[in-house]
Short mmCIF file of C-alpha atoms and ligand atoms in Angstrom, two decimals:
data_model
loop_
_atom_site.label_atom_id
_atom_site.label_comp_id
_atom_site.label_asym_id
_atom_site.label_seq_id
_atom_site.Cartn_x
_atom_site.Cartn_y
_atom_site.Cartn_z
CA MET K 1 121.28 21.07 -53.50
CA THR K 2 121.95 19.53 -56.87
CA THR K 3 119.43 17.45 -58.76
CA VAL K 4 119.41 13.71 -58.41
CA VAL K 5 118.94 12.54 -62.00
CA ASN K 6 118.49 8.78 -62.24
CA GLY K 7 120.19 8.51 -58.89
CA THR K 8 119.85 5.77 -56.34
CA PHE K 9 117.48 5.87 -53.40
CA THR K 10 120.50 6.72 -51.25
CA ASP K 11 121.21 9.77 -53.44
CA THR K 12 117.62 10.94 -53.07
CA TYR K 13 117.63 10.33 -49.33
CA ALA K 14 120.83 12.36 -48.90
CA ALA K 15 119.38 15.19 -51.00
CA VAL K 16 116.23 15.27 -48.86
CA LEU K 17 118.27 15.32 -45.62
CA GLN K 18 120.33 18.24 -46.90
CA PHE K 19 117.18 20.04 -48.09
CA TYR K 20 115.50 19.63 -44.69
CA ALA K 21 118.61 20.80 -42.82
CA LYS K 22 118.75 24.02 -44.83
CA GLN K 23 115.00 24.54 -44.72
CA VAL K 24 114.58 24.10 -40.97
CA GLN K 25 117.53 26.35 -40.19
CA LEU K 26 115.80 29.08 -42.23
CA LEU K 27 112.60 28.55 -40.23
CA ASP K 28 114.35 28.52 -36.86
CA SER K 29 116.34 31.66 -37.63
CA GLY K 30 113.19 33.58 -38.61
CA ARG K 31 114.07 33.79 -42.31
CA PHE K 32 110.46 33.21 -43.32
CA GLU K 33 110.75 34.55 -46.88
CA GLU K 34 113.55 32.10 -47.58
CA TYR K 35 111.64 29.30 -45.84
CA ALA K 36 108.59 30.04 -48.00
CA ALA K 37 110.82 29.94 -51.08
CA THR K 38 111.57 26.29 -50.31
CA PHE K 39 107.93 25.60 -51.30
CA THR K 40 106.59 25.67 -54.85
CA ALA K 41 104.92 28.96 -55.80
CA ASP K 42 101.50 27.34 -55.26
CA GLY K 43 102.69 25.34 -52.24
CA GLU K 44 100.49 24.50 -49.25
CA PHE K 45 101.55 24.63 -45.61
CA GLN K 46 99.44 23.63 -42.62
CA HIS K 47 101.40 23.75 -39.36
CA THR K 48 98.47 23.15 -37.00
CA PRO K 49 95.47 20.85 -37.59
CA GLY K 50 92.19 22.74 -37.79
CA LEU K 51 93.76 25.92 -39.11
CA PRO K 52 93.34 26.57 -42.82
CA ALA K 53 96.42 25.74 -44.87
CA ALA K 54 98.49 28.71 -46.02
CA ARG K 55 98.83 28.72 -49.80
CA THR K 56 101.35 30.36 -52.13
CA THR K 57 104.68 31.93 -51.21
CA ALA K 58 103.05 35.15 -49.99
CA GLY K 59 100.48 33.21 -47.96
CA ILE K 60 103.14 31.13 -46.21
CA ILE K 61 105.19 34.22 -45.32
CA ALA K 62 102.08 35.97 -43.96
CA GLU K 63 101.10 32.94 -41.87
CA LEU K 64 104.56 32.57 -40.31
CA ASN K 65 104.76 36.29 -39.55
CA SER K 66 101.32 36.15 -37.95
CA PHE K 67 102.07 32.95 -35.96
CA ASN K 68 105.32 34.40 -34.60
CA THR K 69 103.79 37.64 -33.29
CA ARG K 70 103.14 35.58 -30.10
CA PHE K 71 106.88 35.87 -29.46
CA ASP K 72 107.10 39.64 -30.01
CA ASN K 73 107.58 40.36 -26.30
CA ASP K 74 108.88 36.91 -25.41
CA PRO K 75 112.23 36.22 -27.06
CA VAL K 76 112.66 32.52 -27.76
CA GLN K 77 114.84 30.24 -29.80
CA ARG K 78 112.70 27.57 -31.42
CA ARG K 79 114.25 24.50 -33.01
CA HIS K 80 112.38 21.94 -35.09
CA TRP K 81 114.06 18.54 -34.88
CA PHE K 82 113.22 16.18 -37.74
CA ASN K 83 113.75 12.43 -37.44
CA MET K 84 112.53 9.03 -38.71
CA ILE K 85 112.28 10.33 -42.26
CA ASN K 86 110.47 7.83 -44.47
CA LEU K 87 110.47 8.42 -48.25
CA THR K 88 108.34 6.89 -50.99
CA GLU K 89 109.10 7.90 -54.55
CA ARG K 90 106.10 8.28 -56.87
CA THR K 91 106.28 7.22 -60.50
CA ASP K 92 105.92 10.88 -61.58
CA GLY K 93 109.06 11.84 -59.66
CA ALA K 94 107.34 13.43 -56.66
CA ILE K 95 108.33 12.12 -53.25
CA ASP K 96 106.07 11.40 -50.29
CA ALA K 97 107.96 12.07 -47.07
CA SER K 98 106.64 11.35 -43.60
CA PHE K 99 108.61 12.04 -40.45
CA TYR K 100 108.58 12.99 -36.79
CA ALA K 101 109.20 16.60 -35.75
CA LEU K 102 109.76 17.81 -32.22
CA VAL K 103 109.69 21.51 -31.40
CA LEU K 104 112.03 22.73 -28.66
CA THR K 105 111.60 26.27 -27.33
CA THR K 106 114.40 27.81 -25.27
CA ARG K 107 114.16 31.12 -23.40
CA PRO K 108 117.16 33.26 -22.48
CA GLY K 109 118.90 32.04 -19.34
CA VAL K 110 116.70 28.95 -19.02
CA LYS K 111 118.79 25.87 -19.68
CA GLU K 112 115.94 23.38 -20.07
CA PRO K 113 113.92 23.89 -23.24
CA LEU K 114 110.17 23.55 -23.40
CA VAL K 115 109.42 20.36 -25.33
CA GLY K 116 106.53 20.20 -27.79
CA PRO K 117 104.50 19.88 -29.76
CA SER K 118 105.52 16.42 -30.89
CA CYS K 119 104.45 16.20 -34.51
CA PHE K 120 103.94 13.80 -37.38
CA VAL K 121 104.51 15.48 -40.72
CA ASN K 122 103.41 14.55 -44.25
CA ASP K 123 105.27 16.32 -47.06
CA VAL K 124 105.04 16.06 -50.81
CA LEU K 125 108.36 17.04 -52.36
CA VAL K 126 109.13 17.75 -56.00
CA PHE K 127 112.21 18.65 -57.99
CA GLU K 128 111.78 22.03 -59.69
CA ASP K 129 114.60 23.44 -61.79
CA GLY K 130 116.90 20.92 -60.17
CA GLU K 131 115.99 21.94 -56.62
CA LEU K 132 113.87 20.09 -54.11
CA ARG K 133 110.78 21.99 -52.98
CA ASN K 134 107.72 21.26 -50.87
CA ARG K 135 104.53 21.08 -52.85
CA SER K 136 102.75 20.59 -49.54
CA ARG K 137 103.37 20.12 -45.82
CA LYS K 138 100.77 19.00 -43.31
CA VAL K 139 101.80 18.89 -39.67
CA GLY K 140 99.85 16.72 -37.22
CA HIS K 141 100.19 17.25 -33.47
CA ASP K 142 100.38 14.14 -31.30
CA GLN K 143 98.30 15.58 -28.45
CA LEU K 144 95.31 15.86 -30.81
CA PHE K 145 94.89 12.12 -31.41
O1 LIG C 201 107.57 23.82 -40.54
C1 LIG C 201 107.35 22.83 -39.66
C2 LIG C 201 106.65 23.05 -38.47
C3 LIG C 201 106.16 24.36 -38.13
O2 LIG C 201 106.38 25.31 -38.88
C4 LIG C 201 105.42 24.53 -36.91
C5 LIG C 201 104.88 25.76 -36.49
O3 LIG C 201 104.12 25.85 -35.38
C6 LIG C 201 105.11 27.06 -37.13
C7 LIG C 201 107.83 21.58 -39.98
C8 LIG C 201 107.61 20.52 -39.13
C9 LIG C 201 106.91 20.71 -37.95
C10 LIG C 201 106.43 21.97 -37.62
C11 LIG C 201 105.71 22.17 -36.41
C12 LIG C 201 105.21 23.40 -36.07
C13 LIG C 201 104.45 23.53 -34.81
C14 LIG C 201 103.45 24.66 -34.93
C15 LIG C 201 102.61 24.95 -33.72
C16 LIG C 201 103.29 25.22 -32.42
O4 LIG C 201 104.49 25.29 -32.28
O5 LIG C 201 102.53 25.40 -31.43
#
């Protein structure tokens, strides 16, 4: 996605939507190295409260590989649906993004997906070399309130 230099809020919002669409499709197709590359090199990623955050590109790849071993003998298609994306631009150019995320898990031959967890996500996004990246992502799970 191209940089938004002195753009309007609408330009930034569109850039973030496009960034999230590409990012989540990488995650849901198991392209974890490319997903991790959508974070800054020192980026932080916590997908489940209580677990330590994964840090750095290598750490995020390792965490996703480890998390997904649960599906080694259980083929699934997971899809993360993002919605209600709320952006606040900081004066230093970083962007606070909060949004809802719902995980759907579908198994072969089973039409109805498993729904959940329902999540509330806090991201900090930055532009780096003209590209949006996550500096951090913290995922809250609604059942843990
Ligand atoms: O990247 C995300 C995630 C995510 O990666 C999640 C993972 O497992 C790996 C962006 C927005 C939301 C999420 C939510 C999850 C849920 C988490 C735990 C689980 O599925 O049990």
